[in-house]
Short mmCIF file of N, CA, C and O in Angstrom, two decimals:
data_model
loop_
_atom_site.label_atom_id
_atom_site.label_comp_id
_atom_site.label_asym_id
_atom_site.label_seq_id
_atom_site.Cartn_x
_atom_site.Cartn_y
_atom_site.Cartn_z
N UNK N 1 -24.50 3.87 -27.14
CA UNK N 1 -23.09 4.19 -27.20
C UNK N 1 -22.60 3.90 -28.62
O UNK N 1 -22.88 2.87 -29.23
N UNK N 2 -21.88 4.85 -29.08
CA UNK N 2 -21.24 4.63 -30.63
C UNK N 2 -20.15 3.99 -30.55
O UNK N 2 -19.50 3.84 -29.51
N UNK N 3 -19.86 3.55 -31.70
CA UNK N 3 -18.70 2.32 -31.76
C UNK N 3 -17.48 2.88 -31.59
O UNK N 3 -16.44 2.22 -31.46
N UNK N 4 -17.57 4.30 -31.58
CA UNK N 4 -16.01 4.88 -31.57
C UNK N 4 -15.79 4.95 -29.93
O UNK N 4 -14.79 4.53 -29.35
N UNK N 5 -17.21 5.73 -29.15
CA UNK N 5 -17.14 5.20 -28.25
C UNK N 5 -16.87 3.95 -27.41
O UNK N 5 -16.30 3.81 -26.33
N UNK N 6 -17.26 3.37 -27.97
CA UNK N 6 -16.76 1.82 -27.10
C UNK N 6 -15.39 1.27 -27.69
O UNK N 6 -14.71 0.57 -26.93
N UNK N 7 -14.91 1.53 -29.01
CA UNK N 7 -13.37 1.10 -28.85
C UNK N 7 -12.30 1.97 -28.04
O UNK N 7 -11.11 1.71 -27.91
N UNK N 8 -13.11 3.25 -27.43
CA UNK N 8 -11.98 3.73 -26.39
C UNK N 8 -11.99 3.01 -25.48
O UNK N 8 -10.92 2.49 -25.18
N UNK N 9 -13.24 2.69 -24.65
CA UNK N 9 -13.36 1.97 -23.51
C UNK N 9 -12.62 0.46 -23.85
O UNK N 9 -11.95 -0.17 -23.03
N UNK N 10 -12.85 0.13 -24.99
CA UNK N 10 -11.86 -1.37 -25.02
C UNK N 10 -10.28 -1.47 -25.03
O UNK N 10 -9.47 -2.37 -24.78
N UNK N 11 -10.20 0.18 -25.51
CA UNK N 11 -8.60 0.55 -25.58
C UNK N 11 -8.12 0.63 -24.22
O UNK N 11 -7.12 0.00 -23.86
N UNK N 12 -8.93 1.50 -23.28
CA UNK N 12 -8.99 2.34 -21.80
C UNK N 12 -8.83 1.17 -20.86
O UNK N 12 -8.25 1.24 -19.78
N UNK N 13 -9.42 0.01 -21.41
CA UNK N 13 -9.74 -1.57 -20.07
C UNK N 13 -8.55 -1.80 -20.62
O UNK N 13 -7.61 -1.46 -19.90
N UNK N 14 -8.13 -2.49 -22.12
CA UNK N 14 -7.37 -3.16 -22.03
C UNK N 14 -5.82 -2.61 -21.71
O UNK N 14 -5.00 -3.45 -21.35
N UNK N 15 -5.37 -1.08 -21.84
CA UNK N 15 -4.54 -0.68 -21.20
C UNK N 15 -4.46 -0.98 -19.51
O UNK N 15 -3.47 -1.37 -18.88
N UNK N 16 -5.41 -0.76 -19.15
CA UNK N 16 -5.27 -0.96 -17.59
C UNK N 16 -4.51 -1.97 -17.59
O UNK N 16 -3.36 -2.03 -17.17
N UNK N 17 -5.70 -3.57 -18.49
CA UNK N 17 -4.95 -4.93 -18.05
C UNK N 17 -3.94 -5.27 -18.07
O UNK N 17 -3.62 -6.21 -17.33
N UNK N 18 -2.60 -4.42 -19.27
CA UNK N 18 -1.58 -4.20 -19.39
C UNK N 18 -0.62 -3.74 -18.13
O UNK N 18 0.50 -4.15 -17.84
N UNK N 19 -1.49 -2.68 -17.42
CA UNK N 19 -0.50 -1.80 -16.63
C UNK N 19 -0.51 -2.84 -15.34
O UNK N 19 0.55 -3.02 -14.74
N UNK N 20 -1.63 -3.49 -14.96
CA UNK N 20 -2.04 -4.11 -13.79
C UNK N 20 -2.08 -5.20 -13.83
O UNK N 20 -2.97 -5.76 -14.48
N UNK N 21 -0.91 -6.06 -12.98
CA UNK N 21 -0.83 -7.92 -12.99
C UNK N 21 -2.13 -8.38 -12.41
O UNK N 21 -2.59 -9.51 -12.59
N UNK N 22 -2.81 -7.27 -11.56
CA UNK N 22 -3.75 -7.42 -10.35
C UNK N 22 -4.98 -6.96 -10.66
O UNK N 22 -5.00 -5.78 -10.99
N UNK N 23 -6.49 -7.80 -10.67
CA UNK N 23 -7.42 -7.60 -11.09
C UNK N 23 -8.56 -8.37 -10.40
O UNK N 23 -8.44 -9.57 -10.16
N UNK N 24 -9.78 -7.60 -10.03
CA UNK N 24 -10.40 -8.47 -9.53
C UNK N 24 -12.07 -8.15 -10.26
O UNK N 24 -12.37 -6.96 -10.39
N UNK N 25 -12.94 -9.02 -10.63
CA UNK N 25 -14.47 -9.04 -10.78
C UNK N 25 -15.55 -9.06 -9.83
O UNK N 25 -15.71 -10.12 -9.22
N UNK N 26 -16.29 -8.15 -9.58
CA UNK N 26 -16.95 -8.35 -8.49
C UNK N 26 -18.66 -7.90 -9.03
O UNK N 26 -19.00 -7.27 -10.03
N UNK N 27 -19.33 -8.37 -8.18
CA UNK N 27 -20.64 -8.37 -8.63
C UNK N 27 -21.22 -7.11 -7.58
O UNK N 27 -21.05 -7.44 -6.40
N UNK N 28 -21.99 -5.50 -7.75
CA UNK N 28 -22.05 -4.79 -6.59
C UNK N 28 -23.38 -4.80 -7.46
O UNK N 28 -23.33 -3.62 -7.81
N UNK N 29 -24.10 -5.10 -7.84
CA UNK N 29 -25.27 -4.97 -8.14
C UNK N 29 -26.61 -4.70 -7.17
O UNK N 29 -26.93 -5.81 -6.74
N UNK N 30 -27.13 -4.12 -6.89
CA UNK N 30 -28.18 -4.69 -5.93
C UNK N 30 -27.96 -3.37 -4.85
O UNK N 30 -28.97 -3.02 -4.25
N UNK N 31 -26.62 -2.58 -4.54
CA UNK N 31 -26.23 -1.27 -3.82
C UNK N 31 -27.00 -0.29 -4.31
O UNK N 31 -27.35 0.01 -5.45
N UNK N 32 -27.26 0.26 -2.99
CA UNK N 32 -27.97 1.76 -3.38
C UNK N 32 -26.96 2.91 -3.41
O UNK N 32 -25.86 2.93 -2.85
N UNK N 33 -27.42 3.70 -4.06
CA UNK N 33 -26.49 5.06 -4.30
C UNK N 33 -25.47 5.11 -3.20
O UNK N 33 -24.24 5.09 -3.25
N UNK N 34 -26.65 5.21 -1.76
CA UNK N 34 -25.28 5.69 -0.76
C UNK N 34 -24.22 4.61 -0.41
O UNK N 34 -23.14 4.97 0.05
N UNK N 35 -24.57 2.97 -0.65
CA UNK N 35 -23.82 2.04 -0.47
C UNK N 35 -22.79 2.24 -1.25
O UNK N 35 -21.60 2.17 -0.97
N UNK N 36 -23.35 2.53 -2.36
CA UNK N 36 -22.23 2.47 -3.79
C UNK N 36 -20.98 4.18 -3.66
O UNK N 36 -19.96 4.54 -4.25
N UNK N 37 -21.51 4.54 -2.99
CA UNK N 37 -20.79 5.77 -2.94
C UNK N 37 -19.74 5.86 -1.56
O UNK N 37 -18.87 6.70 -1.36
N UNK N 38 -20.18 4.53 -0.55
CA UNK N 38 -19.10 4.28 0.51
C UNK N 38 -18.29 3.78 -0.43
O UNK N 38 -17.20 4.26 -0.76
N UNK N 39 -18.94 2.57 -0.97
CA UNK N 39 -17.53 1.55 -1.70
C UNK N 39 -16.67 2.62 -2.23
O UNK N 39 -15.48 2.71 -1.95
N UNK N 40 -17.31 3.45 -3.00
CA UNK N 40 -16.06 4.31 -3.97
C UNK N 40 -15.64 4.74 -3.14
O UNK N 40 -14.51 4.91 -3.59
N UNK N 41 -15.59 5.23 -1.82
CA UNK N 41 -15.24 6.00 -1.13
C UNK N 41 -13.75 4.88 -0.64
O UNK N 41 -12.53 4.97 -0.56
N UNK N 42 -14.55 4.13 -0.47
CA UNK N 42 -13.07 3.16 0.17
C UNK N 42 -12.42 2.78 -0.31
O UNK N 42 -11.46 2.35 0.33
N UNK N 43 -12.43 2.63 -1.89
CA UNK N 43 -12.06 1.88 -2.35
C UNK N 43 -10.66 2.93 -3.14
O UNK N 43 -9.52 2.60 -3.47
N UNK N 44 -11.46 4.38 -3.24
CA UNK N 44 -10.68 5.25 -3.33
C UNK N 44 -9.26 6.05 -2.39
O UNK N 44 -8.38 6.81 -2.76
N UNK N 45 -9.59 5.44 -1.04
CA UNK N 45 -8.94 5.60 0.17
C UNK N 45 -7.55 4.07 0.29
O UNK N 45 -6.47 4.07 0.89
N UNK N 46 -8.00 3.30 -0.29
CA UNK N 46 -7.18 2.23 -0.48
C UNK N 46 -6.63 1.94 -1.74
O UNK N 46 -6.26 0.81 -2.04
N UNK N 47 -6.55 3.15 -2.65
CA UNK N 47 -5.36 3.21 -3.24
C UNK N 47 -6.36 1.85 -4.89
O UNK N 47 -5.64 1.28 -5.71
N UNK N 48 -7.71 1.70 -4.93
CA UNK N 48 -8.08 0.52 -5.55
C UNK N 48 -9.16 1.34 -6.77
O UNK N 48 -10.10 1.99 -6.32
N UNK N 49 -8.98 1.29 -7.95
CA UNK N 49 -9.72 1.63 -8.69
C UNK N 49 -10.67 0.42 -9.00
O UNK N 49 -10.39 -0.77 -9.11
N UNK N 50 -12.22 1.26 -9.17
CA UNK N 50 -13.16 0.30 -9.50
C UNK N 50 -14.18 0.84 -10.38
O UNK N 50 -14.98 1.51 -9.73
N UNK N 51 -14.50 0.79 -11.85
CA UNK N 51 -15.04 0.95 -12.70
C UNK N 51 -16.32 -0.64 -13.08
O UNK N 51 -15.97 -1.77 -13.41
N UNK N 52 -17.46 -0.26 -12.93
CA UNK N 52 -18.25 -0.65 -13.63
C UNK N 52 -18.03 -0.84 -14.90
O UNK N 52 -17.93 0.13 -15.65
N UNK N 53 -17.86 -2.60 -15.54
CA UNK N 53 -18.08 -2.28 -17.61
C UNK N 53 -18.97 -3.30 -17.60
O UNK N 53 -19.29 -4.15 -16.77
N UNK N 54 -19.37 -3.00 -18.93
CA UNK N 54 -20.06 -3.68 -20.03
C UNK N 54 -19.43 -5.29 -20.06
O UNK N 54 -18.25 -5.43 -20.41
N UNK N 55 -20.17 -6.36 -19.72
CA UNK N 55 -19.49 -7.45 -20.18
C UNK N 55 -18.67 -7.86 -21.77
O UNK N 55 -17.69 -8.55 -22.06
N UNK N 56 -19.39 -7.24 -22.36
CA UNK N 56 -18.97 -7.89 -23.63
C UNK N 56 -17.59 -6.60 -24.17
O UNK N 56 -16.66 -7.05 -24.84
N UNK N 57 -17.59 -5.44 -23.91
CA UNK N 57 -16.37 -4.93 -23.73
C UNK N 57 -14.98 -5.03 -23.16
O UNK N 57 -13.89 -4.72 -23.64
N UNK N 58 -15.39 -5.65 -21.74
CA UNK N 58 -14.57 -6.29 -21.05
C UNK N 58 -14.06 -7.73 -21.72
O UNK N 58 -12.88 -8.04 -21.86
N UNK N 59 -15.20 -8.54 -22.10
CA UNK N 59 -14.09 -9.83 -23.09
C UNK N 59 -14.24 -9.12 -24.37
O UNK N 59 -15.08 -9.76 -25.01
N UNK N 60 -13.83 -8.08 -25.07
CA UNK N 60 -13.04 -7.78 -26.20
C UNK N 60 -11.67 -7.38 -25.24
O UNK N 60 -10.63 -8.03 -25.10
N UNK N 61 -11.94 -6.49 -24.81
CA UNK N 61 -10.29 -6.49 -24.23
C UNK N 61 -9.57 -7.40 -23.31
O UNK N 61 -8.51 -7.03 -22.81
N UNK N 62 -9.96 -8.28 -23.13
CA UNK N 62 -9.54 -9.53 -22.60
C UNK N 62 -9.07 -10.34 -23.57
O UNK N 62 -8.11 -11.10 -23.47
N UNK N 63 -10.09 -10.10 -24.96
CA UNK N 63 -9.45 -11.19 -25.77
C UNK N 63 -8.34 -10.35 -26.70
O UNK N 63 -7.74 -11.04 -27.52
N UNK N 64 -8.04 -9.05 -26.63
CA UNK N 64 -7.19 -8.34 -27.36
C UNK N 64 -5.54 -8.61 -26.11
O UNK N 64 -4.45 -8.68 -26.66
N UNK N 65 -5.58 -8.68 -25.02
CA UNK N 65 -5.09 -8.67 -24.51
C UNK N 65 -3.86 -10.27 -25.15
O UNK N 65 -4.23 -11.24 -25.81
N UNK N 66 -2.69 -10.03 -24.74
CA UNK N 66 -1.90 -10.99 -25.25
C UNK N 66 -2.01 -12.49 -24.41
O UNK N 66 -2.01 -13.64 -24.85
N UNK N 67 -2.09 -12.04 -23.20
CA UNK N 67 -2.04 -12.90 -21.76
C UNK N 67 -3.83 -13.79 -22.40
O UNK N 67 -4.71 -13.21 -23.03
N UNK N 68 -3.85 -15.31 -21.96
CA UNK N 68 -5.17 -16.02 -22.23
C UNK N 68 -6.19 -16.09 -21.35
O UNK N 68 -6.52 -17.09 -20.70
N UNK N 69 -6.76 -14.87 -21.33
CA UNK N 69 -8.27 -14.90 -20.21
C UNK N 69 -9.05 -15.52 -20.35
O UNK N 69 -10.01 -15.29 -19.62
N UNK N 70 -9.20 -16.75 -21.40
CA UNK N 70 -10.47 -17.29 -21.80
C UNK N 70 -11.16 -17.61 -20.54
O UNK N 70 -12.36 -17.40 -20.36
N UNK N 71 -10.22 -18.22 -19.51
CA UNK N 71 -10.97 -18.81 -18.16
C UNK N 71 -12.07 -17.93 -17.59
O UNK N 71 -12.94 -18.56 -16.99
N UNK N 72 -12.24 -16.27 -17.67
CA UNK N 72 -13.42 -15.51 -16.94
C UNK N 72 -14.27 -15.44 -18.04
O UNK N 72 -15.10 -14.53 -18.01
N UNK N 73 -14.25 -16.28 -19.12
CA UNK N 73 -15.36 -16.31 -20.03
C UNK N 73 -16.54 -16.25 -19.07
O UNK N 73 -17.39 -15.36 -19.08
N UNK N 74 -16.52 -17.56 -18.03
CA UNK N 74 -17.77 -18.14 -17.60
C UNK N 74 -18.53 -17.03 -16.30
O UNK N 74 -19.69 -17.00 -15.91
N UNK N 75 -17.50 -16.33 -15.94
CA UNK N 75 -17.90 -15.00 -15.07
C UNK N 75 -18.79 -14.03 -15.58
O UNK N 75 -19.79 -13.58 -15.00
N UNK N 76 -18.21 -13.61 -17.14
CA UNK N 76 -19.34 -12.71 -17.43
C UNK N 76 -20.13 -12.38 -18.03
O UNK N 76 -20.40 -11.87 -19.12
N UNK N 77 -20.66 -12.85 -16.92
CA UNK N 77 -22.24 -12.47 -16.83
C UNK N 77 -22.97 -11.90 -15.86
O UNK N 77 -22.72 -12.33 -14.74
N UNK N 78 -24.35 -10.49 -15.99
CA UNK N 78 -24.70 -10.31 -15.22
C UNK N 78 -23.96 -8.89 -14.63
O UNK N 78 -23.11 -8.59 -15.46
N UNK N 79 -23.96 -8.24 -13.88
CA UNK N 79 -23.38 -7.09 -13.32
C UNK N 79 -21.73 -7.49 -13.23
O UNK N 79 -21.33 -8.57 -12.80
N UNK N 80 -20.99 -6.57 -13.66
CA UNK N 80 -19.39 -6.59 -13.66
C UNK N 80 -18.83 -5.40 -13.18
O UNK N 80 -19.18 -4.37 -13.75
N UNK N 81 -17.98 -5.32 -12.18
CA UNK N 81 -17.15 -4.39 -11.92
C UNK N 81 -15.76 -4.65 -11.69
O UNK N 81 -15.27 -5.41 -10.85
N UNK N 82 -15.11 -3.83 -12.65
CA UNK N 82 -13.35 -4.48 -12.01
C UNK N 82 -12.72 -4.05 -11.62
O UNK N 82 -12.67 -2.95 -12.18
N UNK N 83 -11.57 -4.16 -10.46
CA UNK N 83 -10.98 -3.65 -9.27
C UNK N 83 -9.34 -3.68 -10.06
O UNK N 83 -8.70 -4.67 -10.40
N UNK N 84 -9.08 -2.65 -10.16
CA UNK N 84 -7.22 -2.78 -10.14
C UNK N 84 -6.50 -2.44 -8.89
O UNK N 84 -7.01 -1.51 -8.26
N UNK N 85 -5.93 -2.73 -8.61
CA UNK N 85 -4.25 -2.61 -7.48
C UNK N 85 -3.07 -2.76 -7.73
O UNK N 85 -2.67 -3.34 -8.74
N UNK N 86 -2.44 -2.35 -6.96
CA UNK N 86 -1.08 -2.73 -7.03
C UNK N 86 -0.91 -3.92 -6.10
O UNK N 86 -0.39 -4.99 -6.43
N UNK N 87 -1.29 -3.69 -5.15
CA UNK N 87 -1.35 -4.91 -4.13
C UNK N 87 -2.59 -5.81 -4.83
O UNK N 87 -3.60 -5.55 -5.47
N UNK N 88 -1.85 -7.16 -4.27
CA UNK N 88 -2.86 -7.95 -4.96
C UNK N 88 -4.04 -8.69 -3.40
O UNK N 88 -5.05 -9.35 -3.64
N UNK N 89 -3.65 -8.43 -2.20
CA UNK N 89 -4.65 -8.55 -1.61
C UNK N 89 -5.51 -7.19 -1.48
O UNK N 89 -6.74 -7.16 -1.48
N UNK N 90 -4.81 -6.26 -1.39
CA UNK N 90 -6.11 -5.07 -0.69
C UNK N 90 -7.19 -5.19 -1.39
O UNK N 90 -8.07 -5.03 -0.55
N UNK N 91 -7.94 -5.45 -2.92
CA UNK N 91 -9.41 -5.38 -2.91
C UNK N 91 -10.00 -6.33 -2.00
O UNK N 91 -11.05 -6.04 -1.43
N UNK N 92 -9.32 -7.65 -1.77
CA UNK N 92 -9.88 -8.79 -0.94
C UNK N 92 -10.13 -8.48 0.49
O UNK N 92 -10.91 -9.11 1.20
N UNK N 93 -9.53 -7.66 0.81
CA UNK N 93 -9.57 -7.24 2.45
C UNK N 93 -10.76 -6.01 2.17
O UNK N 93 -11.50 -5.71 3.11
N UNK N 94 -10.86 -5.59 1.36
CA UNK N 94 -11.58 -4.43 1.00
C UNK N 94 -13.26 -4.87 1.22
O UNK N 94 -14.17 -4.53 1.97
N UNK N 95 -13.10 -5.84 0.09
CA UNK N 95 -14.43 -6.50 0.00
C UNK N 95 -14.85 -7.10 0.97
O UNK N 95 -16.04 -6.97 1.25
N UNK N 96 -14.02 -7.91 1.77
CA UNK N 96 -14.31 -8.60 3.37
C UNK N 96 -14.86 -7.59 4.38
O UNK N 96 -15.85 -7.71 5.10
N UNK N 97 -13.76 -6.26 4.26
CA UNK N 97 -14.16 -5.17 5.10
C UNK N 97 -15.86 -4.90 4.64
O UNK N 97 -16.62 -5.21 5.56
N UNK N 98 -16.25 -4.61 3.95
CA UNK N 98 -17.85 -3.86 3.30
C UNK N 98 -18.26 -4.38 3.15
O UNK N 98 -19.31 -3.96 2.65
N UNK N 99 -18.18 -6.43 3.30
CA UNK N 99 -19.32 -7.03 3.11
C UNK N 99 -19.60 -7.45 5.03
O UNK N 99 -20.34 -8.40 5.31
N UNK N 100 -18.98 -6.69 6.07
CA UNK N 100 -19.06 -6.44 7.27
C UNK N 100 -20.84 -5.91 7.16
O UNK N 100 -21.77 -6.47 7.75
N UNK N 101 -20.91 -5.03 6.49
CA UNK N 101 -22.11 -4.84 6.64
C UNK N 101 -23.67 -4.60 5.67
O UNK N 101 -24.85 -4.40 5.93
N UNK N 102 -22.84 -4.74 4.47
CA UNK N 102 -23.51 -4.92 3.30
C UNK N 102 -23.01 -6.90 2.48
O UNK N 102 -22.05 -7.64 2.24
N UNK N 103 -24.40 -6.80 2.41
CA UNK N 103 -24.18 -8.37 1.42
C UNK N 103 -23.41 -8.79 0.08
O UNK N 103 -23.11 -9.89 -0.38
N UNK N 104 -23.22 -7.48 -0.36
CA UNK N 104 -22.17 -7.16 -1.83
C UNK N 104 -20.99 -6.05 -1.29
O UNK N 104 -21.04 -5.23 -0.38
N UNK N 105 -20.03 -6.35 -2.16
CA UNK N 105 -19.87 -7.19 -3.64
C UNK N 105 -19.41 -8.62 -3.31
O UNK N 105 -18.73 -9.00 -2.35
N UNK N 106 -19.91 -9.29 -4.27
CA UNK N 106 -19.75 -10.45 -4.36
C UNK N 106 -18.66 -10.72 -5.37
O UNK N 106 -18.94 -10.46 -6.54
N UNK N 107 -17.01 -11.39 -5.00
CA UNK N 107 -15.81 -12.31 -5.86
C UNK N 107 -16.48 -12.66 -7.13
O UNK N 107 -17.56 -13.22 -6.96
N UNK N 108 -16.18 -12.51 -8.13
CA UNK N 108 -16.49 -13.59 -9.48
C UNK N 108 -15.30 -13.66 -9.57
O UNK N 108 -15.15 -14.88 -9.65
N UNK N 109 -14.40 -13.26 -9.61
CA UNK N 109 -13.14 -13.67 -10.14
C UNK N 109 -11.25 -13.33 -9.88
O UNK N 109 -11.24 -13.13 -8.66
N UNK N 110 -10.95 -13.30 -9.98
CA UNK N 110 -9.48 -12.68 -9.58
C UNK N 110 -8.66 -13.04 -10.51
O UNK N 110 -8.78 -14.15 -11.04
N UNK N 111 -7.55 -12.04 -10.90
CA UNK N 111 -6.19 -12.48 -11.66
C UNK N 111 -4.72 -11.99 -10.43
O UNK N 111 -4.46 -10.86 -10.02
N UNK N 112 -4.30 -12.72 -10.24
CA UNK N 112 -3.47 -12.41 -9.40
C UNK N 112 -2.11 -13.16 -10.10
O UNK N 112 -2.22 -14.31 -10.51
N UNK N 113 -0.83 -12.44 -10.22
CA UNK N 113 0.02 -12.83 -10.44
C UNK N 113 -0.03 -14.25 -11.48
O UNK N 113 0.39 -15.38 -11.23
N UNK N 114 -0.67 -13.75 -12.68
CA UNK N 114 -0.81 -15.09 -13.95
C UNK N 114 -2.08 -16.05 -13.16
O UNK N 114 -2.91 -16.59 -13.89
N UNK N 115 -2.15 -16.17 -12.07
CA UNK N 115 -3.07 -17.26 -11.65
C UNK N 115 -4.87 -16.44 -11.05
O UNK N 115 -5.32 -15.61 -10.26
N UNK N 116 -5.28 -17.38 -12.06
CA UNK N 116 -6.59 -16.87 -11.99
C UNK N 116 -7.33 -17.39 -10.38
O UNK N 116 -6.57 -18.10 -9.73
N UNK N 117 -8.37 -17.17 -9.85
CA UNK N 117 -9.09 -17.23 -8.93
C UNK N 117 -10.94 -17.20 -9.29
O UNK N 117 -11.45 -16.08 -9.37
N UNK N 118 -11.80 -18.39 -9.47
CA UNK N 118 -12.82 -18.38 -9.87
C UNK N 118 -14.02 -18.33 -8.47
O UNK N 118 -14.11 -19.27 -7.68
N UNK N 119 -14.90 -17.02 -8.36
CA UNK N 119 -15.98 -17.70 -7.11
C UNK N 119 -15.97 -17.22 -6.11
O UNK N 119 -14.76 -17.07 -5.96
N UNK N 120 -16.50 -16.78 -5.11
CA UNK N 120 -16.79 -16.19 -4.21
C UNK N 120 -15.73 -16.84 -2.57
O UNK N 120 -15.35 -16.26 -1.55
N UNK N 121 -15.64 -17.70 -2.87
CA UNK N 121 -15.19 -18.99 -1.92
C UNK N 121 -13.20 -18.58 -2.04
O UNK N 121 -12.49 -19.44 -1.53
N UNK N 122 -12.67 -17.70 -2.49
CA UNK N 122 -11.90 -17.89 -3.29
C UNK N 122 -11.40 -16.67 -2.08
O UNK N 122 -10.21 -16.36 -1.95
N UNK N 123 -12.12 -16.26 -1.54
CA UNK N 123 -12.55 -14.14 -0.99
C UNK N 123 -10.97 -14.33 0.21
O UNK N 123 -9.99 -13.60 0.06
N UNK N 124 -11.01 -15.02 0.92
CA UNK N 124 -10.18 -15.18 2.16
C UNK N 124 -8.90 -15.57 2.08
O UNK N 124 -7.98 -15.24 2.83
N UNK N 125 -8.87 -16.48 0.85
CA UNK N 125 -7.68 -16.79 0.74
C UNK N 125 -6.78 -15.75 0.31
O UNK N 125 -5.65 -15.62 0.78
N UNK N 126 -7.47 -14.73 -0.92
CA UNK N 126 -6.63 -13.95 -1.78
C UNK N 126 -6.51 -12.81 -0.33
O UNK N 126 -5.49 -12.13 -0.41
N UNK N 127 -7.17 -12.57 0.67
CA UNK N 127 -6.95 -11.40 1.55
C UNK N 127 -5.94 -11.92 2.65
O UNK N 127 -5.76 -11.27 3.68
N UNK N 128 -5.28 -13.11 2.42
CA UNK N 128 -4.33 -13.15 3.57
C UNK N 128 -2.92 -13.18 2.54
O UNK N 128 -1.77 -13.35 2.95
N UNK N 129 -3.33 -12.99 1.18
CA UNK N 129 -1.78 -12.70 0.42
C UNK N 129 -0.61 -12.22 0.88
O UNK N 129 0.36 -12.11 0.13
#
């Protein structure tokens, strides 16, 4: 990927993070095509965008961002995908729903209303918002 390429994508994330108080990290690594193509499917039906990035793109626009993300430093790593909403529970109910029968995606992280959310353990609370 060329560098002009990737400062759109850092422009493209960090606009989102702008538009969206609501954000979540999730780990879907390990899904096969057709798994990965329900999630989009649902995730598209619930109103939830979810783009696969690059870790280290994702903390440039995190760190371009005005708001202090340093805290998901320690998240990324490893497979990243991030969830926007408007609602700040539906990815959490989302993810509860599809890990009904698949083992991923797995929580790394949440931004919900200024307050971050670190960890998998974190999944239930943010879905009864």
């Amino acid at each position: 990927m060329k560098k002009e390429e990737k400062n759109k994508l850092i422009s493209l994330i960090g606009n989102n993070l702008k538009e969206n108080r609501n954000f979540y990290l999730a780990d879907i690594s390990g899904l096969n095509s057709e798994q990965t193509s329900k999630l989009r499917r649902l995730c598209y039906n619930k109103k939830v965008s979810l783009a696969v990035v690059k870790n280290t793109l994702l903390k440039k626009a995190l760190e371009l961002n005005e708001n202090d993300f340093s805290t998901l430093d320690d998240v990324l790593k490893g497979n990243t995908s991030i969830m926007f909403s408007e609602s700040s529970s539906v990815p959490a109910k989302l993810i509860k729903e599809f890990r009904k029968k698949n083992e991923k995606p797995v929580l790394k992280a949440a931004h919900i209303d200024e307050e971050f959310y670190i960890g998998d353990e974190h999944l239930s609370a943010l879905a009864s918002l």
